[in-house]
Coordinates of C-alpha atoms in Angstrom, one line a residue:
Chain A
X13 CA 18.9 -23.6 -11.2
X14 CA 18.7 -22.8 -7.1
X15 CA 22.6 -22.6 -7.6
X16 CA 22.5 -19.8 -10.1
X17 CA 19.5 -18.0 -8.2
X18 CA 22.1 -18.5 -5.0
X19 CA 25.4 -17.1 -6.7
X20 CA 23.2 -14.0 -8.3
X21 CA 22.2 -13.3 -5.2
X22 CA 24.9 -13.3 -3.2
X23 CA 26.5 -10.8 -5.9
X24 CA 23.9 -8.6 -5.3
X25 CA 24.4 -8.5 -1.7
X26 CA 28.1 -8.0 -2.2
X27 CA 27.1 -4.3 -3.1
X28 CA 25.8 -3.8 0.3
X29 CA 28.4 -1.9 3.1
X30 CA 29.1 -4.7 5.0
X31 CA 28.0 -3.3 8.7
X32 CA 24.7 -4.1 7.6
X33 CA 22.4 -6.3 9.6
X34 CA 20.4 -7.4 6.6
X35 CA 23.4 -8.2 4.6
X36 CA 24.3 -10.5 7.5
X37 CA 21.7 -12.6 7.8
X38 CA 20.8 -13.1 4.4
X39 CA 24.3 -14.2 3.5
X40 CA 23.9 -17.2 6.2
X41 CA 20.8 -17.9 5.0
X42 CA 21.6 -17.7 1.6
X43 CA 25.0 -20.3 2.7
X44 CA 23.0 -22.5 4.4
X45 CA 20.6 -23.3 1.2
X46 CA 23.4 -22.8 -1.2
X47 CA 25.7 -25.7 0.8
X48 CA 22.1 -27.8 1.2
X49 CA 21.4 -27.3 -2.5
X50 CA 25.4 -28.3 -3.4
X51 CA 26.2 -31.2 -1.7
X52 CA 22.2 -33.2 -2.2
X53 CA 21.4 -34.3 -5.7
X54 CA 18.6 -35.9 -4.8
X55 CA 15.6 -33.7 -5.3
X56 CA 13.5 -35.9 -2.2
X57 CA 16.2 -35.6 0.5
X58 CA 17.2 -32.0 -0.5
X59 CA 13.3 -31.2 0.0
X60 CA 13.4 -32.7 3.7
X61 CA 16.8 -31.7 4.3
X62 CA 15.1 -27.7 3.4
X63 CA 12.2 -28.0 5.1
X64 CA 10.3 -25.1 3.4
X65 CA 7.7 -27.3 0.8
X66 CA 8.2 -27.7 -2.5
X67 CA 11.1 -27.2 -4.5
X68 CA 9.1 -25.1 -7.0
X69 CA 8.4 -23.3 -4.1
X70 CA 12.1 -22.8 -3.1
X71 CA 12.6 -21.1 -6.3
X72 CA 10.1 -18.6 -5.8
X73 CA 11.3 -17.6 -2.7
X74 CA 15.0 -17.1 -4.0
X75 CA 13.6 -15.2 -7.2
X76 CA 11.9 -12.9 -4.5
X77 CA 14.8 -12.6 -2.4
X78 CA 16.7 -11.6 -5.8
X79 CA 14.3 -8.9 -6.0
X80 CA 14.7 -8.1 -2.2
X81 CA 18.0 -7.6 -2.3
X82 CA 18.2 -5.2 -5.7
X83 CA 15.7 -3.0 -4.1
X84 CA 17.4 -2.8 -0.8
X85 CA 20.3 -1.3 -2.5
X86 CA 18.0 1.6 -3.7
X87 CA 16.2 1.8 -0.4
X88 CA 19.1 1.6 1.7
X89 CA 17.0 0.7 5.0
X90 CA 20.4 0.4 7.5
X91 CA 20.8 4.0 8.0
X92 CA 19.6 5.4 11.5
X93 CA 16.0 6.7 12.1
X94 CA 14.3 9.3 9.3
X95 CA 12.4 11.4 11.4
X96 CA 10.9 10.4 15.2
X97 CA 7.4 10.6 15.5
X98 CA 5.4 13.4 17.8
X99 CA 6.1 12.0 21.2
X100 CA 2.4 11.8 21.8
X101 CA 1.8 10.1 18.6
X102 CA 2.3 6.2 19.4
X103 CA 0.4 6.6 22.9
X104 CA -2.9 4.6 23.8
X105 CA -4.5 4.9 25.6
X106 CA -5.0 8.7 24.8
Chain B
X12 CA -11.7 -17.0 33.0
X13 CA -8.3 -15.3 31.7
X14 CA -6.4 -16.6 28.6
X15 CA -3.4 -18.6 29.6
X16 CA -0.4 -17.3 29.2
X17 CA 2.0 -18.6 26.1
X18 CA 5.5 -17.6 27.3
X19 CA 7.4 -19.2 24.9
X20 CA 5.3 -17.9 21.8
X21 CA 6.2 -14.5 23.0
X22 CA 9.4 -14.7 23.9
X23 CA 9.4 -15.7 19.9
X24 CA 7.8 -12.7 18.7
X25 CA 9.8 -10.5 21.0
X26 CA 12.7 -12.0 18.9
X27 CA 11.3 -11.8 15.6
X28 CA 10.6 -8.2 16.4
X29 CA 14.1 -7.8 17.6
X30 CA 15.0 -9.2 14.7
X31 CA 13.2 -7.4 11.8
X32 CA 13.7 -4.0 14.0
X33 CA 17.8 -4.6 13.1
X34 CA 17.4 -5.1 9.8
X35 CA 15.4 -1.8 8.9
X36 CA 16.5 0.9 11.3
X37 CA 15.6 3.5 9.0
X38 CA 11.7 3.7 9.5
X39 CA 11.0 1.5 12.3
X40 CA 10.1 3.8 15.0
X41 CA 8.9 0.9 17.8
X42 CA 8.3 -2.8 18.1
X43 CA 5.4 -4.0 20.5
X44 CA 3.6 -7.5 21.5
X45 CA 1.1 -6.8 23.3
X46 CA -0.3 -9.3 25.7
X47 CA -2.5 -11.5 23.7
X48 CA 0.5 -12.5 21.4
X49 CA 0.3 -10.2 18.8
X50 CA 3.2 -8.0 17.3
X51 CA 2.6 -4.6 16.0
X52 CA 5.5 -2.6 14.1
X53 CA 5.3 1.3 14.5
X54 CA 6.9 3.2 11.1
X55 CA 7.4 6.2 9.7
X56 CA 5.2 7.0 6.5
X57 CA 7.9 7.1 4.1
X58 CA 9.1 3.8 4.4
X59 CA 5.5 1.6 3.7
X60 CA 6.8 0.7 0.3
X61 CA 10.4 -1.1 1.8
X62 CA 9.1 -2.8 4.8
X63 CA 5.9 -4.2 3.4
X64 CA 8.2 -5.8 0.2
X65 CA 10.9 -6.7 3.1
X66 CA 8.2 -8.6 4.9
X67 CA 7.1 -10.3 1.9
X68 CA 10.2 -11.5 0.1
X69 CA 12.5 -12.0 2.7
X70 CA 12.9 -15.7 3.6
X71 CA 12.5 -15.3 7.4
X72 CA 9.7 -13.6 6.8
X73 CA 7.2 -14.6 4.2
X74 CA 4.1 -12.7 4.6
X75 CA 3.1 -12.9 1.5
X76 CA -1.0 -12.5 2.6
X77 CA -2.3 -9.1 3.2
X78 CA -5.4 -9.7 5.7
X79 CA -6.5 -6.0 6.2
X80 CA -6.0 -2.9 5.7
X81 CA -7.7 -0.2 7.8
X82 CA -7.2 3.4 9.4
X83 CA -7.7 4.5 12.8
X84 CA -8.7 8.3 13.5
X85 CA -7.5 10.1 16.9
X86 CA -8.4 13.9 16.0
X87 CA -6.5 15.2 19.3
X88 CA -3.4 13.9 17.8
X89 CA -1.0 16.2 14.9
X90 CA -0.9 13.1 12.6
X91 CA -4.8 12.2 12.8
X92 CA -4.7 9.2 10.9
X93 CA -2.9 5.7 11.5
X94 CA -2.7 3.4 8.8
X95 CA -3.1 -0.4 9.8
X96 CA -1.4 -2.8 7.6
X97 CA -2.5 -6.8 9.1
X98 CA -0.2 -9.7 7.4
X99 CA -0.8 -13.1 7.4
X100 CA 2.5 -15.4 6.8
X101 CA 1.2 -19.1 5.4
X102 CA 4.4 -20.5 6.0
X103 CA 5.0 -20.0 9.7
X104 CA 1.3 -19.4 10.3
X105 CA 2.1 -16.0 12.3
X106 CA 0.4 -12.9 11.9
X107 CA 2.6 -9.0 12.1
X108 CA 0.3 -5.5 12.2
X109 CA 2.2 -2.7 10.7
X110 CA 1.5 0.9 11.5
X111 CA 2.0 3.9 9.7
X112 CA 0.9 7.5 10.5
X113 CA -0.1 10.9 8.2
X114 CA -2.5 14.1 8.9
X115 CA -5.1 14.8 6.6
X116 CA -3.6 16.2 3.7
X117 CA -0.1 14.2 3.3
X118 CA -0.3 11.4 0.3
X119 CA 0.7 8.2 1.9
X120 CA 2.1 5.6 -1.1
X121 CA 0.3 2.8 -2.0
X122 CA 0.5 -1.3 -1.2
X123 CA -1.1 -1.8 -4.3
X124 CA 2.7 -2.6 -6.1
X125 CA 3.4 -4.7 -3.0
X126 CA 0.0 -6.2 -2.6
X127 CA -2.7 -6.3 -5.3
X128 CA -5.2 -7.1 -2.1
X129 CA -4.6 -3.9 -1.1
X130 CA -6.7 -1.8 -4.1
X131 CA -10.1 -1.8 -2.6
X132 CA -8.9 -1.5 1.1
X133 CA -7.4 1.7 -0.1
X134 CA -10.2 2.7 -2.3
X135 CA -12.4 2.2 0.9
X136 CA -10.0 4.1 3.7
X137 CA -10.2 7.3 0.8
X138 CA -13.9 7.1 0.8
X139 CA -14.2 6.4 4.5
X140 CA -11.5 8.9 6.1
X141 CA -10.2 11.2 3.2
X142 CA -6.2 9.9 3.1
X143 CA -5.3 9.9 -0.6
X144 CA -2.8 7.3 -1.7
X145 CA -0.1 8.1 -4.4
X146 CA 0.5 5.9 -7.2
X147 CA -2.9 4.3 -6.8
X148 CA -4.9 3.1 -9.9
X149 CA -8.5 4.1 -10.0
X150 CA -8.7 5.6 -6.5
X151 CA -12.4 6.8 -6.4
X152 CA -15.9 5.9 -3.9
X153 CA -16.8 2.8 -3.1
X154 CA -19.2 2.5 0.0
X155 CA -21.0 5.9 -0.5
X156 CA -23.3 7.1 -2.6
X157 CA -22.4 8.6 -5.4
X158 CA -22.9 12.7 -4.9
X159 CA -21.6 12.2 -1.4
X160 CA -19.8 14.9 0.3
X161 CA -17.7 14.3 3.3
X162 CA -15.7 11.2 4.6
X163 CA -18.3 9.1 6.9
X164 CA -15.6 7.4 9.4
X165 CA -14.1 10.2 10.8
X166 CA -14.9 11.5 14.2
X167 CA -16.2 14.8 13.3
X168 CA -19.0 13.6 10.9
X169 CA -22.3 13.5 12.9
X170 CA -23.7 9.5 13.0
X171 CA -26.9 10.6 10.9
X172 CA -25.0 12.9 8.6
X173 CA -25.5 16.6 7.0
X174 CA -28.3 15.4 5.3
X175 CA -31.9 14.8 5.8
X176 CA -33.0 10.9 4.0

């Protein structure tokens, strides 16, 4: 099932212009588990081999990255700076 | 007695900070750690909503615990309030503050679809400081009594209040 989760997912984040940082680095991290999760049939080993708990566990994180990444596409969080704050806004002490 | 320093911890955050600041350019305004090993994100209003489902979802970042949820109020400033956002991540064990700013009339939207913690945290900063929150079920009084006028926390209400008791 992790393999299906990884393949959605990685469609999804094929929609993203590819300058992105946080299409980057959720591609390798989405490789890394994918290549784990492809060549380990063993459930133990490929539990170790993770190192992030419980397989159950795993798949709750990808479902949420899933999510992650479909929102994202809406939000669009790669473009340069909304509006800069009052230049005395961030500055403590007063 | 001073705390000894942890370099490596904070080299760390400085990287995580580094990290999450690249990936959301669009309402981070600043990234701090301050001395004691703590990492504070400053961002724009608009964006609560993204970065608070960012920092819960994404794999490098699993905050999925929201600790607290509190407002500071600096009248001399043009945005008077700051929203504090505290997460916990169980995973890595590492805490993240966010920070958020509005006056006292702008609707700021509400962790509650992120965070179901965050209902009575809101509930309280509205009784407590006045700032509404969008999109919130059930946003009404919660420490005060119940004909109360005023919002208790803020720096112009008197410490004994309007009222004689």
């Amino acid at each position: 099932r992790l393999r299906i989760l990884y393949t959605k997912i990685l469609g999804v984040l094929q929609n993203i212009p590819k300058d992105a940082a946080y299409r980057k680095y959720t591609e390798q991290i989405v490789n890394q588990r994918f290549n784990l999760v492809q060549t380990e049939t063993d459930v133990q080993k490929l539990q170790d081999k993770l190192n992030s708990g419980h397989i159950e566990e795993v798949i709750v994180q990808a479902e949420n990255e899933l999510s992650l990444a479909r929102k994202m596409i809406q939000w669009k969080p790669w473009e340069p700076l909304v509006e800069e704050p009052p230049s005395d806004q961030w500055r403590w002490p007063i | 007695t001073v705390r000894p320093k942890n370099e490596v911890e904070q080299k760390q955050l400085c990287a995580f900070g580094e990290y999450v600041a690249e990936i959301l350019p669009k309402y981070i305004q600043q990234v701090q750690v301050t001395c004691f090993n703590e990492l504070e994100l400053l961002i724009h209003p608009d964006g609560i909503i993204p970065v608070l489902t960012f920092l819960r979802d994404h794999t490098n970042a699993q905050f999925k615990s929201l600790a607290d949820l509190t407002a500071v109020d600096v009248p001399s400033r043009q945005y008077r309030f700051e929203i504090v956002y505290n997460l916990l991540s169980l995973r890595f064990n590492s805490r993240i503050r966010v920070k958020t700013y509005t006056d006292e009339l702008t609707p700021v939207d509400s962790a509650v679809s992120v965070y179901k913690a965050a209902n009575w945290y809101e509930r309280e900063v509205w009784d407590m400081y006045g700032v509404f929150f969008a999109n919130h079920p059930d946003l009404r009084r919660i420490l005060t009594d119940y004909g109360f006028e005023g919002h208790p926390f803020r720096k112009d209400f008197p410490l004994s209040g309007f009222v004689e008791v």
